[in-house]
Amino acid sequence: AGTGAPLVLLHGLFGSAAQWHHIAAPLSARTRVLAVDLRNHGLSPHADAMDYESMAEDLRELLDAQGIARARIAGHSMGGNVAMAFALRYPGRTEALAVLDIAPARYHDHFSALVCAALRLDLGTARSREEADRQLERFVPSARLRAMLLQNLAWRDGRLAWRIHWLGIGGSMPQLLGFPAGLQRAPSAIDALFVRGGASDYVLPRHEDTIQRLFPHSRIVELPDAGHWLHADQPTALVQLLGEWMAAPAAAELPTCLSPG
């Protein structure tokens, strides 16, 4: 691995750290890279409560446990909100911020229906991932969405089981759909890169004022021919973009008395 502040990669809703492998591998030549499973996802612990301030605290605890004082934080979608929450709460521990296809805004709920669909699967009768996929197809026509949901299945004691905590996520959906108002009171001095997909509607012109107000030292870059899942649609272009972001000198750390938040 190279040198410099470690890079932390945060996945989106229903995702996991495994989604970052093809992004993390080339970037790990530059510095240490940590791909994180957020709470209720992947191999991380389950909790009934799930909001961005709590997940920012989870990240702080992880960095403490790893002995990392300061890191570059990059997050996609929900992970981008966690990254922003962490940067606003802990500016002294954030070297730079990259937010992938999300804005500090409230979004429509397109996700609870997917939680309900996953909970309707009868895993007791599903002897393979293909059978689970056929069951899910009744509720989720999109093969790509089904693949994203079904990556959360694992074999356990000879049968398929969910690693993801659907009930904890579904019950926390009101908190996950918006960015906390309590974190929007003061602007951040952190250098921030916002990347939107050219074929995505998650970061729109109406969001730019809020982004600039919260992160005055930010720029918004569009990744052509990419939808919301930038890291799946344009992995090579995203690696190049993140590599350039990592190579750029970060803003000097502010004295604690001058740090926002």
GROMACS .gro file of C-alpha atoms in nm:
model
  261
    1ALA     CA    1   0.000   0.000   0.000
    2GLY     CA    2   0.101   0.359  -0.049
    3THR     CA    3   0.114   0.632   0.208
    4GLY     CA    4  -0.112   0.913   0.318
    5ALA     CA    5  -0.440   0.922   0.504
    6PRO     CA    6  -0.633   0.593   0.480
    7LEU     CA    7  -0.937   0.581   0.255
    8VAL     CA    8  -1.271   0.459   0.394
    9LEU     CA    9  -1.537   0.335   0.148
   10LEU     CA   10  -1.903   0.329   0.258
   11HIS     CA   11  -2.168   0.139   0.060
   12GLY     CA   12  -2.529   0.234  -0.008
   13LEU     CA   13  -2.861   0.098   0.119
   14PHE     CA   14  -2.893  -0.282   0.083
   15GLY     CA   15  -2.523  -0.299  -0.016
   16SER     CA   16  -2.209  -0.424   0.153
   17ALA     CA   17  -1.834  -0.376   0.161
   18ALA     CA   18  -1.800  -0.653  -0.100
   19GLN     CA   19  -1.936  -0.418  -0.367
   20TRP     CA   20  -1.619  -0.209  -0.342
   21HIS     CA   21  -1.365  -0.481  -0.423
   22HIS     CA   22  -1.302  -0.372  -0.783
   23ILE     CA   23  -1.271  -0.009  -0.667
   24ALA     CA   24  -1.069  -0.074  -0.351
   25ALA     CA   25  -0.811  -0.302  -0.513
   26PRO     CA   26  -0.657  -0.047  -0.754
   27LEU     CA   27  -0.682   0.237  -0.499
   28SER     CA   28  -0.503   0.028  -0.234
   29ALA     CA   29  -0.179   0.085  -0.428
   30ARG     CA   30  -0.202   0.449  -0.315
   31THR     CA   31  -0.293   0.408   0.052
   32ARG     CA   32  -0.459   0.180   0.302
   33VAL     CA   33  -0.824   0.122   0.206
   34LEU     CA   34  -1.101   0.013   0.443
   35ALA     CA   35  -1.431  -0.101   0.291
   36VAL     CA   36  -1.688  -0.096   0.569
   37ASP     CA   37  -2.013  -0.286   0.630
   38LEU     CA   38  -2.251  -0.033   0.782
   39ARG     CA   39  -2.481  -0.145   1.063
   40ASN     CA   40  -2.755  -0.390   0.963
   41HIS     CA   41  -2.559  -0.475   0.645
   42GLY     CA   42  -2.300  -0.735   0.552
   43LEU     CA   43  -2.116  -0.878   0.850
   44SER     CA   44  -2.183  -0.584   1.083
   45PRO     CA   45  -2.401  -0.608   1.396
   46HIS     CA   46  -2.777  -0.561   1.376
   47ALA     CA   47  -2.963  -0.281   1.554
   48ASP     CA   48  -3.325  -0.171   1.551
   49ALA     CA   49  -3.225   0.198   1.540
   50MET     CA   50  -3.048   0.326   1.231
   51ASP     CA   51  -2.980   0.691   1.151
   52TYR     CA   52  -2.694   0.893   1.010
   53GLU     CA   53  -2.568   1.029   1.341
   54SER     CA   54  -2.553   0.676   1.486
   55MET     CA   55  -2.370   0.545   1.182
   56ALA     CA   56  -2.124   0.835   1.199
   57GLU     CA   57  -2.055   0.726   1.558
   58ASP     CA   58  -2.007   0.368   1.437
   59LEU     CA   59  -1.746   0.497   1.194
   60ARG     CA   60  -1.570   0.697   1.465
   61GLU     CA   61  -1.552   0.384   1.682
   62LEU     CA   62  -1.409   0.186   1.391
   63LEU     CA   63  -1.141   0.447   1.322
   64ASP     CA   64  -1.055   0.455   1.692
   65ALA     CA   65  -1.026   0.075   1.699
   66GLN     CA   66  -0.800   0.086   1.392
   67GLY     CA   67  -0.584   0.364   1.536
   68ILE     CA   68  -0.672   0.599   1.249
   69ALA     CA   69  -0.672   0.964   1.351
   70ARG     CA   70  -0.766   1.114   1.014
   71ALA     CA   71  -0.906   0.959   0.696
   72ARG     CA   72  -1.043   1.033   0.353
   73ILE     CA   73  -1.409   0.929   0.351
   74ALA     CA   74  -1.594   0.825   0.035
   75GLY     CA   75  -1.953   0.704   0.040
   76HIS     CA   76  -2.217   0.604  -0.213
   77SER     CA   77  -2.585   0.690  -0.164
   78MET     CA   78  -2.670   0.608   0.200
   79GLY     CA   79  -2.297   0.575   0.262
   80GLY     CA   80  -2.253   0.925   0.120
   81ASN     CA   81  -2.493   1.054   0.384
   82VAL     CA   82  -2.293   0.874   0.653
   83ALA     CA   83  -1.975   1.029   0.510
   84MET     CA   84  -2.127   1.380   0.519
   85ALA     CA   85  -2.256   1.325   0.874
   86PHE     CA   86  -1.911   1.211   0.987
   87ALA     CA   87  -1.737   1.507   0.819
   88LEU     CA   88  -1.975   1.753   0.982
   89ARG     CA   89  -1.943   1.594   1.326
   90TYR     CA   90  -1.570   1.524   1.312
   91PRO     CA   91  -1.403   1.775   1.080
   92GLY     CA   92  -1.066   1.725   1.245
   93ARG     CA   93  -1.074   1.357   1.156
   94THR     CA   94  -1.180   1.405   0.795
   95GLU     CA   95  -0.899   1.470   0.549
   96ALA     CA   96  -1.136   1.502   0.255
   97LEU     CA   97  -1.485   1.392   0.153
   98ALA     CA   98  -1.619   1.223  -0.162
   99VAL     CA   99  -1.997   1.184  -0.193
  100LEU     CA  100  -2.119   0.957  -0.473
  101ASP     CA  101  -2.462   1.027  -0.622
  102ILE     CA  102  -2.647   1.158  -0.319
  103ALA     CA  103  -2.727   1.504  -0.182
  104PRO     CA  104  -2.810   1.624   0.170
  105ALA     CA  105  -3.181   1.621   0.085
  106ARG     CA  106  -3.500   1.421   0.143
  107TYR     CA  107  -3.584   1.151  -0.110
  108HIS     CA  108  -3.905   0.971  -0.201
  109ASP     CA  109  -3.949   0.626  -0.052
  110HIS     CA  110  -3.875   0.379  -0.330
  111PHE     CA  111  -3.717   0.139  -0.082
  112SER     CA  112  -3.976   0.016   0.168
  113ALA     CA  113  -4.142  -0.187  -0.108
  114LEU     CA  114  -3.810  -0.367  -0.164
  115VAL     CA  115  -3.782  -0.444   0.208
  116CYS     CA  116  -4.134  -0.590   0.203
  117ALA     CA  117  -4.055  -0.793  -0.109
  118ALA     CA  118  -3.746  -0.944   0.051
  119LEU     CA  119  -3.940  -1.031   0.366
  120ARG     CA  120  -4.198  -1.217   0.157
  121LEU     CA  121  -3.942  -1.469   0.035
  122ASP     CA  122  -3.988  -1.820   0.173
  123LEU     CA  123  -3.626  -1.913   0.224
  124GLY     CA  124  -3.728  -2.247   0.372
  125THR     CA  125  -3.832  -2.364   0.026
  126ALA     CA  126  -3.554  -2.190  -0.170
  127ARG     CA  127  -3.285  -2.450  -0.236
  128SER     CA  128  -3.071  -2.218  -0.448
  129ARG     CA  129  -3.018  -1.853  -0.528
  130GLU     CA  130  -3.195  -1.916  -0.858
  131GLU     CA  131  -3.507  -2.032  -0.673
  132ALA     CA  132  -3.489  -1.725  -0.447
  133ASP     CA  133  -3.458  -1.509  -0.757
  134ARG     CA  134  -3.766  -1.670  -0.914
  135GLN     CA  135  -3.964  -1.603  -0.595
  136LEU     CA  136  -3.850  -1.243  -0.580
  137GLU     CA  137  -3.929  -1.183  -0.946
  138ARG     CA  138  -4.301  -1.177  -0.859
  139PHE     CA  139  -4.245  -0.859  -0.655
  140VAL     CA  140  -3.934  -0.704  -0.813
  141PRO     CA  141  -3.932  -0.714  -1.197
  142SER     CA  142  -3.586  -0.557  -1.231
  143ALA     CA  143  -3.316  -0.823  -1.254
  144ARG     CA  144  -3.057  -0.568  -1.140
  145LEU     CA  145  -3.251  -0.477  -0.825
  146ARG     CA  146  -3.308  -0.845  -0.747
  147ALA     CA  147  -2.937  -0.915  -0.780
  148MET     CA  148  -2.861  -0.631  -0.540
  149LEU     CA  149  -3.107  -0.763  -0.282
  150LEU     CA  150  -3.007  -1.128  -0.320
  151GLN     CA  151  -2.638  -1.055  -0.264
  152ASN     CA  152  -2.742  -1.032   0.102
  153LEU     CA  153  -2.816  -1.406   0.112
  154ALA     CA  154  -2.565  -1.644   0.267
  155TRP     CA  155  -2.560  -2.018   0.326
  156ARG     CA  156  -2.601  -2.096   0.694
  157ASP     CA  157  -2.635  -2.450   0.829
  158GLY     CA  158  -2.720  -2.581   0.484
  159ARG     CA  159  -2.989  -2.329   0.402
  160LEU     CA  160  -3.014  -1.975   0.268
  161ALA     CA  161  -3.047  -1.697   0.525
  162TRP     CA  162  -3.037  -1.318   0.520
  163ARG     CA  163  -2.730  -1.140   0.652
  164ILE     CA  164  -2.910  -0.806   0.629
  165HIS     CA  165  -3.145  -0.686   0.906
  166TRP     CA  166  -3.452  -0.603   0.700
  167LEU     CA  167  -3.675  -0.510   0.994
  168GLY     CA  168  -3.420  -0.269   1.141
  169ILE     CA  169  -3.375  -0.102   0.803
  170GLY     CA  170  -3.747  -0.088   0.725
  171GLY     CA  171  -3.832   0.055   1.065
  172SER     CA  172  -3.566   0.324   1.023
  173MET     CA  173  -3.669   0.427   0.672
  174PRO     CA  174  -3.806   0.772   0.777
  175GLN     CA  175  -3.461   0.860   0.914
  176LEU     CA  176  -3.275   0.713   0.617
  177LEU     CA  177  -3.471   0.904   0.353
  178GLY     CA  178  -3.352   1.249   0.468
  179PHE     CA  179  -3.038   1.420   0.592
  180PRO     CA  180  -3.051   1.527   0.960
  181ALA     CA  181  -3.148   1.891   1.010
  182GLY     CA  182  -2.928   1.908   1.320
  183LEU     CA  183  -2.618   1.864   1.106
  184GLN     CA  184  -2.709   2.146   0.866
  185ARG     CA  185  -2.661   2.441   1.101
  186ALA     CA  186  -2.301   2.534   1.014
  187PRO     CA  187  -2.096   2.501   0.695
  188SER     CA  188  -1.797   2.271   0.677
  189ALA     CA  189  -1.442   2.370   0.583
  190ILE     CA  190  -1.376   2.019   0.444
  191ASP     CA  191  -1.275   1.982   0.078
  192ALA     CA  192  -1.560   1.784  -0.077
  193LEU     CA  193  -1.607   1.614  -0.413
  194PHE     CA  194  -1.964   1.532  -0.520
  195VAL     CA  195  -1.995   1.289  -0.809
  196ARG     CA  196  -2.328   1.246  -0.984
  197GLY     CA  197  -2.419   0.993  -1.249
  198GLY     CA  198  -2.507   1.145  -1.583
  199ALA     CA  199  -2.805   0.910  -1.611
  200SER     CA  200  -2.911   0.944  -1.246
  201ASP     CA  201  -3.167   1.179  -1.090
  202TYR     CA  202  -3.028   1.167  -0.736
  203VAL     CA  203  -2.824   1.492  -0.753
  204LEU     CA  204  -3.027   1.756  -0.933
  205PRO     CA  205  -2.968   2.128  -0.995
  206ARG     CA  206  -3.209   2.208  -0.711
  207HIS     CA  207  -2.974   2.032  -0.468
  208GLU     CA  208  -2.667   2.237  -0.557
  209ASP     CA  209  -2.746   2.535  -0.331
  210THR     CA  210  -2.771   2.308  -0.026
  211ILE     CA  211  -2.448   2.131  -0.118
  212GLN     CA  212  -2.264   2.462  -0.157
  213ARG     CA  213  -2.411   2.600   0.164
  214LEU     CA  214  -2.305   2.299   0.371
  215PHE     CA  215  -1.976   2.238   0.190
  216PRO     CA  216  -1.850   2.570   0.045
  217HIS     CA  217  -1.520   2.404  -0.056
  218SER     CA  218  -1.693   2.151  -0.280
  219ARG     CA  219  -1.719   2.077  -0.648
  220ILE     CA  220  -1.972   1.869  -0.836
  221VAL     CA  221  -1.850   1.641  -1.115
  222GLU     CA  222  -2.071   1.441  -1.349
  223LEU     CA  223  -1.973   1.088  -1.452
  224PRO     CA  224  -2.114   1.032  -1.803
  225ASP     CA  225  -2.302   0.714  -1.888
  226ALA     CA  226  -2.344   0.622  -1.521
  227GLY     CA  227  -2.666   0.571  -1.332
  228HIS     CA  228  -2.703   0.571  -0.955
  229TRP     CA  229  -2.465   0.274  -0.913
  230LEU     CA  230  -2.159   0.460  -1.037
  231HIS     CA  231  -1.915   0.197  -0.914
  232ALA     CA  232  -2.093  -0.072  -1.116
  233ASP     CA  233  -2.166   0.135  -1.429
  234GLN     CA  234  -1.831   0.313  -1.473
  235PRO     CA  235  -1.577   0.150  -1.240
  236THR     CA  236  -1.266   0.250  -1.437
  237ALA     CA  237  -1.373   0.613  -1.464
  238LEU     CA  238  -1.463   0.622  -1.095
  239VAL     CA  239  -1.127   0.476  -0.992
  240GLN     CA  240  -0.952   0.744  -1.200
  241LEU     CA  241  -1.167   1.018  -1.048
  242LEU     CA  242  -1.111   0.897  -0.692
  243GLY     CA  243  -0.741   0.855  -0.760
  244GLU     CA  244  -0.717   1.220  -0.870
  245TRP     CA  245  -0.918   1.325  -0.564
  246MET     CA  246  -0.680   1.131  -0.337
  247ALA     CA  247  -0.376   1.287  -0.505
  248ALA     CA  248  -0.501   1.642  -0.450
  249PRO     CA  249  -0.363   1.814  -0.140
  250ALA     CA  250  -0.624   1.828   0.135
  251ALA     CA  251  -0.702   2.144   0.330
  252ALA     CA  252  -0.491   2.194   0.636
  253GLU     CA  253  -0.648   2.074   0.961
  254LEU     CA  254  -0.812   2.359   1.148
  255PRO     CA  255  -0.737   2.422   1.514
  256THR     CA  256  -1.011   2.266   1.726
  257CYS     CA  257  -1.140   2.606   1.832
  258LEU     CA  258  -1.202   2.701   1.466
  259SER     CA  259  -1.349   2.372   1.346
  260PRO     CA  260  -1.717   2.387   1.259
  261GLY     CA  261  -1.949   2.156   1.449
   0.00000   0.00000   0.00000
